[in-house]
Tab-separated table of C-alpha atoms (C1' of nucleotides) in Angstrom:
chain	number	residue	atom	x	y	z
A	1	MET	CA	50.113	144.715	44.041
A	2	ASP	CA	54.032	144.068	44.342
A	3	ASP	CA	53.381	142.853	47.698
A	4	ARG	CA	51.067	140.127	46.772
A	5	THR	CA	51.926	136.668	47.479
A	6	TYR	CA	50.189	133.477	45.811
A	7	THR	CA	48.539	131.057	48.007
A	8	ALA	CA	50.864	128.497	47.058
A	9	ASP	CA	53.910	130.596	47.936
A	10	ALA	CA	52.751	131.423	51.312
A	11	ALA	CA	55.258	129.552	53.746
A	12	PRO	CA	55.088	129.391	57.460
A	13	GLY	CA	56.725	132.170	59.527
A	14	GLY	CA	56.048	135.478	57.868
A	15	THR	CA	53.672	137.936	57.229
A	16	VAL	CA	52.177	137.803	53.785
A	17	THR	CA	49.033	139.314	51.834
A	18	VAL	CA	47.210	137.128	49.425
A	19	ALA	CA	44.565	137.865	47.307
A	20	GLY	CA	41.864	135.893	45.668
A	21	TRP	CA	38.245	134.757	45.626
A	22	VAL	CA	36.267	133.794	48.792
A	23	HIS	CA	35.759	129.859	47.865
A	24	GLU	CA	33.912	128.870	51.187
A	25	ILE	CA	33.026	130.010	54.506
A	26	ARG	CA	32.637	127.496	57.395
A	27	ASP	CA	31.331	129.021	60.495
A	28	LEU	CA	31.522	126.550	63.395
A	29	GLY	CA	30.695	129.193	65.967
A	30	GLY	CA	33.670	130.281	68.067
A	31	ILE	CA	36.011	129.636	65.199
A	32	ALA	CA	35.318	130.322	61.367
A	33	PHE	CA	37.183	129.402	58.471
A	34	VAL	CA	37.248	131.185	54.905
A	35	ILE	CA	38.895	129.312	52.257
A	36	LEU	CA	40.642	131.730	49.906
A	37	ARG	CA	41.444	130.608	46.268
A	38	ASP	CA	43.852	132.057	43.722
A	39	THR	CA	45.429	130.821	40.232
A	40	THR	CA	47.750	128.744	42.313
A	41	GLY	CA	45.270	127.123	44.846
A	42	ARG	CA	43.615	127.556	48.016
A	43	ILE	CA	44.720	128.574	51.580
A	44	GLN	CA	42.544	128.941	54.801
A	45	VAL	CA	42.201	131.952	56.906
A	46	LYS	CA	41.255	131.601	60.492
A	47	PHE	CA	38.981	133.766	62.493
A	48	GLU	CA	38.813	133.331	66.183
A	49	LYS	CA	35.886	135.358	67.400
A	50	GLU	CA	37.093	135.839	71.100
A	51	GLU	CA	40.798	136.699	70.032
A	52	MET	CA	40.136	139.039	67.123
A	53	ASP	CA	39.193	142.476	66.739
A	54	ASP	CA	35.286	142.754	66.509
A	55	ASP	CA	35.405	144.772	63.118
A	56	LEU	CA	37.856	142.146	61.640
A	57	VAL	CA	35.708	139.373	62.543
A	58	GLU	CA	32.690	141.182	61.273
A	59	THR	CA	34.340	141.740	57.848
A	60	GLY	CA	35.578	138.218	57.536
A	61	LEU	CA	32.389	136.499	58.350
A	62	GLY	CA	30.340	139.003	56.392
A	63	LEU	CA	31.966	138.245	53.192
A	64	SER	CA	29.780	136.508	50.203
A	65	ARG	CA	31.302	133.475	48.241
A	66	GLU	CA	33.323	134.576	45.239
A	67	SER	CA	33.796	138.242	46.796
A	68	VAL	CA	37.431	139.213	45.766
A	69	VAL	CA	39.497	140.129	48.918
A	70	SER	CA	42.995	140.813	49.960
A	71	VAL	CA	44.239	139.485	53.417
A	72	THR	CA	47.421	140.303	55.252
A	73	GLY	CA	48.513	138.065	58.069
A	74	ASP	CA	50.783	135.527	59.750
A	75	VAL	CA	51.080	132.427	57.919
A	76	GLU	CA	51.306	129.350	60.283
A	77	GLU	CA	52.047	125.778	60.050
A	78	GLU	CA	48.742	124.090	60.933
A	79	PRO	CA	48.261	120.203	60.422
A	80	ARG	CA	44.621	120.728	60.755
A	81	ALA	CA	44.147	123.076	57.854
A	82	PRO	CA	43.579	121.402	54.384
A	83	THR	CA	47.084	122.700	52.865
A	84	GLY	CA	48.831	122.352	56.007
A	85	VAL	CA	49.256	126.225	56.454
A	86	GLU	CA	46.839	128.698	57.617
A	87	ILE	CA	46.764	132.508	57.825
A	88	THR	CA	45.704	134.206	60.918
A	89	PRO	CA	44.681	137.647	59.488
A	90	GLU	CA	45.583	141.157	60.525
A	91	SER	CA	43.323	142.904	57.929
A	92	VAL	CA	41.146	141.968	55.450
A	93	GLU	CA	40.203	144.479	52.421
A	94	VAL	CA	37.048	143.546	50.377
A	95	LEU	CA	38.254	144.470	46.727
A	96	SER	CA	34.816	143.539	45.194
A	97	ALA	CA	32.074	142.098	46.569
A	98	ALA	CA	30.006	139.340	44.867
A	99	ASP	CA	26.184	139.419	44.657
A	100	THR	CA	24.649	136.497	46.437
A	101	GLU	CA	22.945	133.626	44.703
A	102	LEU	CA	25.371	133.017	42.338
A	103	PRO	CA	24.540	131.622	38.710
A	104	LEU	CA	26.582	128.610	39.080
A	105	ASP	CA	28.301	126.699	41.869
A	106	PRO	CA	32.281	127.481	41.572
A	107	THR	CA	33.160	124.661	44.036
A	108	GLY	CA	31.156	122.033	41.605
A	109	LYS	CA	29.287	120.724	44.311
A	110	VAL	CA	26.083	121.471	42.210
A	111	ASP	CA	26.195	120.862	38.517
A	112	ALA	CA	25.236	123.514	35.955
A	113	GLU	CA	24.257	122.659	32.355
A	114	LEU	CA	26.466	123.805	29.529
A	115	PRO	CA	24.111	126.907	28.338
A	116	THR	CA	24.204	128.193	32.051
A	117	ARG	CA	27.821	127.786	32.161
A	118	LEU	CA	28.451	129.674	28.938
A	119	ASP	CA	26.250	132.466	30.106
A	120	ASN	CA	28.492	132.710	33.036
A	121	ARG	CA	31.859	131.710	31.664
A	122	THR	CA	34.066	133.658	34.115
A	123	LEU	CA	32.452	131.732	37.000
A	124	ASP	CA	32.383	128.666	35.087
A	125	LEU	CA	36.145	128.994	34.724
A	126	ARG	CA	36.613	129.245	38.450
A	127	ARG	CA	35.759	125.779	38.605
A	128	GLU	CA	38.836	123.303	38.451
A	129	ALA	CA	37.567	121.267	35.672
A	130	GLY	CA	36.735	124.353	33.537
A	131	GLN	CA	40.161	125.988	34.410
A	132	ALA	CA	41.971	122.838	33.386
A	133	ILE	CA	40.503	122.653	29.747
A	134	PHE	CA	42.256	126.151	29.157
A	135	SER	CA	45.295	125.659	30.869
A	136	ILE	CA	45.745	122.349	28.645
A	137	ARG	CA	44.482	124.348	25.577
A	138	GLY	CA	47.304	127.022	26.107
A	139	GLU	CA	50.060	124.175	26.722
A	140	ILE	CA	48.700	122.434	23.642
A	141	LEU	CA	49.185	125.639	21.359
A	142	ARG	CA	52.510	125.951	23.049
A	143	ALA	CA	53.887	122.456	22.294
A	144	VAL	CA	52.438	122.647	18.812
A	145	ARG	CA	54.383	125.812	18.081
A	146	GLU	CA	57.525	124.522	19.556
A	147	ALA	CA	56.963	121.301	17.276
A	148	PHE	CA	56.283	123.318	14.273
A	149	ARG	CA	59.477	125.285	15.154
A	150	GLU	CA	61.374	121.955	14.980
A	151	ALA	CA	60.047	121.330	11.736
A	152	ASN	CA	61.652	124.593	10.343
A	153	ALA	CA	58.136	126.012	9.903
A	154	THR	CA	57.310	129.898	10.197
A	155	GLU	CA	54.652	131.102	11.986
A	156	ILE	CA	52.195	133.371	9.804
A	157	ASN	CA	49.059	135.438	9.971
A	158	THR	CA	46.737	135.323	7.097
A	159	SER	CA	43.739	137.552	6.429
A	160	LYS	CA	40.113	136.638	7.708
A	161	ILE	CA	38.228	139.001	5.473
A	162	VAL	CA	38.318	137.569	1.683
A	163	ALA	CA	36.900	138.664	-1.543
A	164	THR	CA	36.139	134.918	-3.299
A	165	GLY	CA	33.104	133.285	-2.437
A	166	THR	CA	34.180	129.817	-2.047
A	167	GLU	CA	36.736	127.378	-2.424
A	168	GLY	CA	34.119	124.776	-1.953
A	169	GLY	CA	32.299	122.619	0.733
A	170	THR	CA	30.975	125.084	2.918
A	171	GLU	CA	28.529	128.396	3.377
A	172	LEU	CA	30.242	131.580	4.244
A	173	PHE	CA	29.372	134.727	6.352
A	174	PRO	CA	29.126	137.530	3.911
A	175	ILE	CA	30.151	140.991	5.140
A	176	THR	CA	30.271	144.480	3.638
A	177	TYR	CA	33.844	145.803	3.031
A	178	PHE	CA	33.643	149.475	2.277
A	179	GLY	CA	30.731	148.788	0.001
A	180	ARG	CA	32.093	145.749	-1.405
A	181	GLU	CA	30.861	142.235	-0.954
A	182	ALA	CA	33.293	140.208	1.132
A	183	PHE	CA	33.411	137.027	3.427
A	184	MET	CA	34.797	135.658	6.518
A	185	ASN	CA	37.537	133.444	5.578
A	186	GLN	CA	36.589	129.890	5.830
A	187	SER	CA	40.141	128.563	5.838
A	188	PRO	CA	43.570	129.846	5.371
A	189	GLN	CA	44.024	127.303	2.652
A	190	LEU	CA	44.782	129.467	-0.407
A	191	PHE	CA	46.934	132.073	1.460
A	192	LYS	CA	49.234	129.379	3.301
A	193	GLN	CA	49.803	128.122	0.080
A	194	LEU	CA	50.941	131.472	-1.533
A	195	ALA	CA	53.134	131.828	1.477
A	196	ALA	CA	54.541	128.254	1.052
A	197	GLY	CA	55.786	129.142	-2.416
A	198	SER	CA	57.872	131.990	-1.035
A	199	ASN	CA	61.427	131.240	0.501
A	200	LEU	CA	59.803	130.593	3.773
A	201	GLU	CA	58.750	127.080	2.515
A	202	ARG	CA	57.134	125.854	5.501
A	203	VAL	CA	54.703	127.843	7.260
A	204	PHE	CA	52.010	127.458	9.936
A	205	GLU	CA	49.371	129.307	11.487
A	206	THR	CA	46.883	128.944	14.173
A	207	GLY	CA	43.744	131.180	14.013
A	208	PRO	CA	40.023	131.372	13.493
A	209	ILE	CA	38.127	130.082	10.682
A	210	PHE	CA	34.477	130.710	10.045
A	211	ARG	CA	32.149	128.617	8.622
A	212	ALA	CA	28.018	129.428	8.319
A	213	GLU	CA	26.696	126.124	8.277
A	214	GLU	CA	23.527	125.833	10.240
A	215	HIS	CA	24.466	122.887	12.115
A	216	ASN	CA	23.605	121.872	15.481
A	217	THR	CA	25.928	118.997	16.833
A	218	PRO	CA	28.324	118.813	19.699
A	219	ARG	CA	31.356	118.822	17.239
A	220	HIS	CA	30.741	121.839	14.812
A	221	LEU	CA	31.224	125.392	15.822
A	222	ASN	CA	30.749	128.446	13.506
A	223	GLU	CA	34.058	129.996	14.604
A	224	ALA	CA	36.752	127.509	15.413
A	225	THR	CA	40.585	127.392	15.569
A	226	SER	CA	42.394	125.974	12.510
A	227	ILE	CA	45.976	124.650	13.086
A	228	ASP	CA	47.307	124.806	9.454
A	229	PHE	CA	50.674	123.764	8.139
A	230	GLU	CA	51.594	124.000	4.353
A	231	GLY	CA	55.159	123.034	3.147
A	232	ALA	CA	57.140	123.320	-0.015
A	233	PHE	CA	59.027	120.342	-1.335
A	234	CYS	CA	56.515	118.148	0.511
A	235	ASP	CA	54.277	115.532	-0.807
A	236	ASP	CA	51.384	113.573	1.003
A	237	ASP	CA	53.657	111.348	2.943
A	238	ASP	CA	55.745	114.026	4.207
A	239	ALA	CA	52.639	115.983	5.343
A	240	MET	CA	51.005	113.199	7.234
A	241	GLU	CA	54.476	112.244	8.934
A	242	ILE	CA	54.627	115.956	10.126
A	243	CYS	CA	50.910	115.972	10.964
A	244	GLU	CA	51.509	113.036	13.250
A	245	SER	CA	54.625	114.504	14.770
A	246	ILE	CA	52.442	117.618	15.605
A	247	VAL	CA	49.538	115.791	17.367
A	248	VAL	CA	51.875	113.685	19.244
A	249	ALA	CA	53.636	116.811	20.282
A	250	ALA	CA	50.318	117.999	21.654
A	251	TYR	CA	49.826	114.783	23.449
A	252	GLU	CA	53.421	114.828	24.961
A	253	GLY	CA	53.194	118.369	25.986
A	254	VAL	CA	50.057	118.000	28.002
A	255	ALA	CA	51.454	114.639	29.477
A	256	GLU	CA	54.638	116.103	30.681
A	257	ASN	CA	53.201	119.657	31.888
A	258	CYS	CA	49.325	119.189	32.828
A	259	ALA	CA	49.396	116.226	35.525
A	260	ASP	CA	47.328	118.427	37.660
A	261	GLU	CA	44.730	119.398	35.092
A	262	LEU	CA	44.128	115.809	33.687
A	263	GLU	CA	43.557	114.816	37.299
A	264	ALA	CA	41.015	117.604	37.593
A	265	LEU	CA	39.178	116.378	34.501
A	266	GLY	CA	39.337	112.884	35.814
A	267	ILE	CA	41.504	111.588	32.675
A	268	ASP	CA	44.909	111.211	34.508
A	269	GLU	CA	44.502	107.429	34.650
A	270	GLU	CA	43.852	106.503	30.907
A	271	PHE	CA	45.456	109.358	29.413
A	272	THR	CA	48.049	108.189	26.763
A	273	VAL	CA	50.302	109.659	24.036
A	274	PRO	CA	49.416	107.760	20.872
A	275	GLU	CA	52.022	106.218	19.275
A	276	ARG	CA	53.609	106.710	15.810
A	277	PRO	CA	53.206	105.913	12.954
A	278	PHE	CA	49.440	105.990	12.818
A	279	PRO	CA	47.863	103.262	10.794
A	280	ARG	CA	46.775	104.435	7.039
A	281	LEU	CA	43.775	102.796	5.344
A	282	SER	CA	43.109	103.774	1.854
A	283	TYR	CA	39.563	105.134	0.955
A	284	GLU	CA	38.924	101.857	-0.717
A	285	GLU	CA	39.952	99.665	2.236
A	286	THR	CA	37.938	102.160	4.569
A	287	ILE	CA	34.857	101.531	2.737
A	288	GLU	CA	35.270	97.842	2.521
A	289	ARG	CA	35.847	97.673	6.389
A	290	ILE	CA	32.841	99.891	7.113
A	291	ASN	CA	30.867	97.345	4.989
A	292	ALA	CA	32.174	94.511	6.726
A	293	LEU	CA	31.060	95.927	9.981
A	294	GLY	CA	27.509	95.759	8.843
A	295	VAL	CA	26.389	98.942	10.617
A	296	LEU	CA	24.829	100.561	7.639
A	297	ASP	CA	21.535	99.864	5.920
A	298	ASP	CA	22.861	100.510	2.518
A	299	GLN	CA	26.488	99.159	1.450
A	300	LEU	CA	29.091	102.067	0.672
A	301	VAL	CA	30.081	102.237	-3.043
A	302	TRP	CA	33.046	103.996	-4.472
A	303	GLY	CA	32.534	107.607	-4.478
A	304	ASP	CA	30.322	107.936	-1.455
A	305	ASP	CA	31.050	110.105	1.505
A	306	LEU	CA	31.571	108.410	4.863
A	307	PRO	CA	28.240	108.799	6.908
A	308	THR	CA	28.717	109.507	10.474
A	309	GLU	CA	27.400	106.123	11.643
A	310	GLY	CA	30.025	104.182	9.539
A	311	GLU	CA	32.959	106.479	10.698
A	312	THR	CA	31.964	105.808	14.425
A	313	ALA	CA	31.916	102.111	13.815
A	314	LEU	CA	35.013	102.090	11.932
A	315	GLY	CA	36.546	104.353	14.536
A	316	ALA	CA	35.541	102.099	17.544
A	317	ASP	CA	36.943	98.989	15.555
A	318	VAL	CA	40.171	100.855	14.806
A	319	GLY	CA	40.421	102.265	18.225
A	320	ARG	CA	43.306	104.905	17.624
A	321	HIS	CA	44.298	107.600	15.268
A	322	TYR	CA	44.214	106.388	11.849
A	323	PHE	CA	44.616	108.240	8.286
A	324	ILE	CA	42.081	107.564	5.509
A	325	THR	CA	44.331	107.967	2.231
A	326	ASP	CA	43.572	107.933	-1.604
A	327	TRP	CA	40.109	109.560	-1.411
A	328	PRO	CA	38.424	109.596	-4.808
A	329	ALA	CA	39.467	112.865	-6.646
A	330	GLU	CA	35.842	114.136	-7.212
A	331	VAL	CA	35.162	114.494	-3.357
A	332	LYS	CA	38.087	116.595	-2.759
A	333	PRO	CA	38.670	120.474	-3.626
A	334	PHE	CA	40.388	121.526	-6.676
A	335	TYR	CA	43.639	122.320	-4.983
A	336	ILE	CA	44.300	118.750	-4.092
A	337	MET	CA	46.474	116.846	-6.592
A	338	ASP	CA	45.468	113.546	-8.149
A	339	HIS	CA	47.881	110.530	-8.139
A	340	ASP	CA	49.797	110.721	-11.236
A	341	ASP	CA	49.208	106.986	-11.990
A	342	ASP	CA	45.478	107.126	-11.583
A	343	GLU	CA	43.493	110.192	-11.873
A	344	ALA	CA	40.580	109.104	-10.120
A	345	LEU	CA	42.361	109.123	-6.856
A	346	SER	CA	43.657	112.265	-5.074
A	347	THR	CA	46.466	112.635	-2.513
A	348	GLY	CA	44.165	114.119	0.068
A	349	PHE	CA	43.975	112.543	3.308
A	350	ASP	CA	42.139	112.716	6.675
A	351	LEU	CA	43.481	112.163	9.963
A	352	MET	CA	40.702	110.299	12.184
A	353	HIS	CA	40.273	110.251	15.779
A	354	PRO	CA	38.029	107.099	16.713
A	355	ARG	CA	35.224	109.809	17.771
A	356	MET	CA	35.643	112.019	14.636
A	357	GLU	CA	37.494	113.632	11.764
A	358	LEU	CA	40.711	115.542	12.904
A	359	VAL	CA	42.599	116.867	9.991
A	360	SER	CA	42.152	117.220	6.330
A	361	GLY	CA	45.220	117.649	4.070
A	362	GLY	CA	46.853	116.353	1.100
A	363	GLN	CA	49.451	117.458	-1.501
A	364	ARG	CA	48.548	120.484	-3.592
A	365	GLU	CA	48.332	120.791	-7.214
A	366	HIS	CA	51.152	122.883	-8.242
A	367	ARG	CA	50.856	122.833	-12.016
A	368	TYR	CA	49.379	126.133	-13.406
A	369	GLU	CA	47.464	124.259	-16.261
A	370	LYS	CA	45.890	121.526	-14.152
A	371	LEU	CA	45.105	124.041	-11.385
A	372	ILE	CA	42.843	125.933	-13.839
A	373	GLU	CA	41.462	122.821	-15.319
A	374	GLY	CA	40.636	121.794	-11.639
A	375	LEU	CA	38.892	125.073	-10.857
A	376	GLU	CA	36.684	124.698	-14.052
A	377	ALA	CA	35.804	121.165	-13.340
A	378	GLN	CA	34.516	122.214	-10.116
A	379	GLY	CA	32.658	124.672	-11.540
A	380	LEU	CA	34.445	127.618	-10.088
A	381	ASP	CA	35.601	130.716	-12.352
A	382	PRO	CA	39.336	130.941	-12.673
A	383	GLU	CA	39.102	134.606	-13.035
A	384	ALA	CA	38.032	135.018	-9.332
A	385	PHE	CA	41.032	133.062	-8.400
A	386	GLU	CA	43.453	134.707	-10.345
A	387	TYR	CA	45.036	136.578	-7.205
A	388	TYR	CA	45.973	132.944	-6.131
A	389	THR	CA	46.633	131.161	-9.478
A	390	ARG	CA	48.949	133.939	-10.613
A	391	ALA	CA	51.682	132.838	-8.236
A	392	PHE	CA	51.521	129.262	-9.787
A	393	ARG	CA	52.801	130.822	-12.872
A	394	TYR	CA	56.141	132.295	-11.457
A	395	GLY	CA	57.583	128.998	-10.205
A	396	MET	CA	55.444	127.215	-7.555
A	397	PRO	CA	57.130	123.989	-5.893
A	398	PRO	CA	55.430	120.798	-5.000
A	399	HIS	CA	54.012	121.348	-1.687
A	400	ALA	CA	51.776	119.674	0.700
A	401	GLY	CA	49.648	120.508	4.106
A	402	TRP	CA	46.987	120.103	6.415
A	403	ALA	CA	44.669	121.719	8.816
A	404	ILE	CA	43.769	120.385	12.324
A	405	GLY	CA	40.569	121.361	13.727
A	406	GLY	CA	42.039	122.866	17.213
A	407	GLU	CA	38.905	122.414	19.339
A	408	ARG	CA	38.468	118.704	18.007
A	409	LEU	CA	41.919	117.875	18.860
A	410	ILE	CA	41.189	119.214	22.500
A	411	MET	CA	37.776	117.561	22.735
A	412	THR	CA	38.876	114.169	21.711
A	413	MET	CA	42.041	114.525	23.797
A	414	LEU	CA	40.313	115.661	27.016
A	415	GLU	CA	37.213	113.134	26.121
A	416	LEU	CA	34.766	116.109	26.245
A	417	ASP	CA	31.423	115.703	25.400
A	418	ASN	CA	30.839	118.913	23.709
A	419	ILE	CA	33.221	120.934	21.342
A	420	ARG	CA	31.713	124.235	23.060
A	421	GLU	CA	33.642	123.321	26.121
A	422	ALA	CA	36.751	123.918	24.554
A	423	VAL	CA	36.263	127.293	23.339
A	424	LEU	CA	36.393	130.136	25.791
A	425	PHE	CA	33.324	132.155	24.094
A	426	PRO	CA	31.839	129.568	21.509
A	427	ARG	CA	29.790	130.663	18.220
A	428	ASP	CA	27.128	128.529	17.429
A	429	ARG	CA	24.136	128.860	15.236
A	430	GLN	CA	22.204	130.456	18.577
A	431	ARG	CA	24.999	132.025	20.224
A	432	LEU	CA	26.400	135.319	19.450
A	433	SER	CA	27.444	136.713	23.079
A	434	PRO	CA	29.234	136.595	25.336
B	1	G	C1'	18.171	122.050	5.953
B	2	C	C1'	15.153	117.678	7.827
B	3	C	C1'	13.937	114.973	12.171
B	4	C	C1'	13.409	113.984	17.565
B	5	G	C1'	13.481	115.366	22.660
B	6	G	C1'	13.348	118.947	26.623
B	7	G	C1'	12.115	123.947	29.373
B	8	U	C1'	9.866	123.457	37.372
B	9	G	C1'	12.802	128.358	43.148
B	10	G	C1'	19.772	131.319	42.042
B	11	U	C1'	21.947	126.263	40.395
B	12	G	C1'	20.735	121.026	39.646
B	13	U	C1'	16.276	117.810	39.991
B	14	A	C1'	11.621	114.511	41.384
B	15	G	C1'	6.924	114.917	39.754
B	16	U	C1'	2.689	111.604	33.126
B	17	G	C1'	-4.802	114.587	35.037
B	18	G	C1'	-7.143	115.347	41.534
B	19	C	C1'	-2.739	112.364	46.656
B	20	C	C1'	1.014	119.252	44.513
B	21	C	C1'	-1.222	126.347	48.011
B	22	A	C1'	4.855	120.965	44.294
B	23	U	C1'	9.903	116.493	46.208
B	24	C	C1'	15.160	116.283	47.342
B	25	A	C1'	20.047	118.448	47.266
B	26	U	C1'	22.781	122.860	47.094
B	27	A	C1'	22.711	128.246	47.460
B	28	C	C1'	20.451	132.357	50.229
B	29	G	C1'	18.514	134.606	55.075
B	30	A	C1'	18.179	133.937	60.745
B	31	C	C1'	19.804	131.386	65.081
B	32	C	C1'	23.056	127.465	67.751
B	33	C	C1'	28.130	125.459	67.569
B	34	U	C1'	35.970	126.760	68.917
B	35	G	C1'	39.303	122.967	63.973
B	36	U	C1'	35.933	122.448	59.860
B	37	C	C1'	37.905	120.457	55.124
B	38	A	C1'	31.077	118.424	50.539
B	39	C	C1'	31.408	120.946	58.578
B	40	G	C1'	26.854	119.621	61.518
B	41	G	C1'	21.822	121.345	63.751
B	42	U	C1'	16.911	123.964	63.802
B	43	C	C1'	13.862	127.650	61.490
B	44	G	C1'	12.853	130.152	57.227
B	45	U	C1'	12.615	132.714	51.924
B	46	G	C1'	12.567	131.130	47.051
B	47	A	C1'	9.726	127.951	40.905
B	48	C	C1'	5.964	125.050	37.028
B	49	G	C1'	9.133	129.428	29.848
B	50	C	C1'	5.063	132.768	27.321
B	51	G	C1'	0.161	132.981	25.228
B	52	G	C1'	-4.317	130.664	24.046
B	53	G	C1'	-7.375	125.949	24.427
B	54	U	C1'	-9.696	121.339	26.612
B	55	U	C1'	-11.576	119.652	31.684
B	56	C	C1'	-15.641	119.723	37.234
B	57	A	C1'	-10.003	119.622	38.101
B	58	A	C1'	-3.632	121.019	34.246
B	59	A	C1'	3.505	121.264	36.206
B	60	U	C1'	0.892	116.981	33.634
B	61	C	C1'	-3.203	116.927	27.490
B	62	C	C1'	-3.898	119.862	22.984
B	63	C	C1'	-2.344	124.442	19.733
B	64	G	C1'	1.010	128.570	18.629
B	65	C	C1'	5.409	131.158	19.936
B	66	C	C1'	10.233	131.682	22.346
B	67	U	C1'	14.137	128.801	24.152
B	68	C	C1'	17.801	124.793	24.733
B	69	G	C1'	19.809	119.969	23.718
B	70	G	C1'	20.351	116.117	20.430
B	71	G	C1'	20.208	112.922	15.750
B	72	C	C1'	21.024	113.071	10.115
B	73	G	C1'	23.059	116.069	6.209
B	74	C	C1'	27.176	119.188	5.271
B	75	C	C1'	31.675	119.748	7.195
B	76	A	C1'	37.124	120.455	10.535
RNA sequence: GCCCGGGUGGUGUAGUGGCCCAUCAUACGACCCUGUCACGGUCGUGACGCGGGUUCAAAUCCCGCCUCGGGCGCCA
């Protein structure tokens, strides 16, 4: 297909071969128009019945929508055509005929519900808005990688099959590994710490994480993409600064390179890059502010988790990205370090978007004895984590890091109603295919 | 895990006991139309998730199942 020209590059004055999908057919009688679509856009192909070969006309008008065709012909300037140029075909080859009665309408004239769209994802992504989400997703990953590189972090890939049960917090998917019990990894947390303790010092990873929670909400997935960072000789403040810079880089990349996509999603007007630094609220200030908003039946007290309703109300009140810092040590996992001056307070932080939690992070406990104490305090068996804790006996620098819920970043950035829209083939409680 | 609400042609919908052999749009098929750009026009095909029950009468009420969405919890 060396001689294929993209529709966007089909310039007047030459003969080209374009290939793509039949977007629409408009038969006006003596003249008919076929709109051909490819990844770069659309072009109109003209069929004048009186003046053209009967076989050619028959092929052209016999096409079904979404069939894949290759069209060779002269490109002419034509002010009456949608893009100002038009192809008069010499030959039309049907590469793949589409069945009629499509399961959804790629022109977007008729809506389709999310399950219908996910069952027919290929057709769904022929819609402009569908395509836009994944072009932007690609841009976010590109921008994030570049920003990590500027922060001297090395990209790593860690195993998704793990032996130890849990590091806390969530249900895991059990699997059988050559007859042994194993699990799908809930997070690269422990591995990235082991990597940060090496000469790499700063590492990042974008990869899948698996959570076996049977939740059914528009903001949870059972397989999600985690954007992880871990840096040696970083404290919680350093980690938050790097976190801000990565989030802002993602927004900047999209602002710079995805204008058409934002327009297709109808959010080009309001799209703004968040300003740094993000406000920081301590956990204590957070619960006080939520209580003051008066949205909860019961006032929050120290040690409570933040209920969704309070989180939403506070998000609306703050109106932008913000950090919640200084969480009670008891609600954070064993690997999060406590403050030296107050062991009831942890260095853990969350980055919040007004709609939901986006990131959790913190400084890590790098002192071997404290780490073992922490495991025991949370009822975990230090023996089971020996593969992890042993590195802490051989020179583990102070370090800190965080993880962004990748789909949540996309969902909040693009104002998507449902997180499944941000994943090509989402895994939720019901859906295992495609 | 607890709770709530849905499922009507291919798609998206209207329809809360008789006015429904079911509305509208789009798609699909046939015909008319030489500049459409959500082309237009005429005609046509096509559906009440599955099973049971109540009733003279069920898309509509009840029960079970399947299935989808949402709220909470937990989490990112």
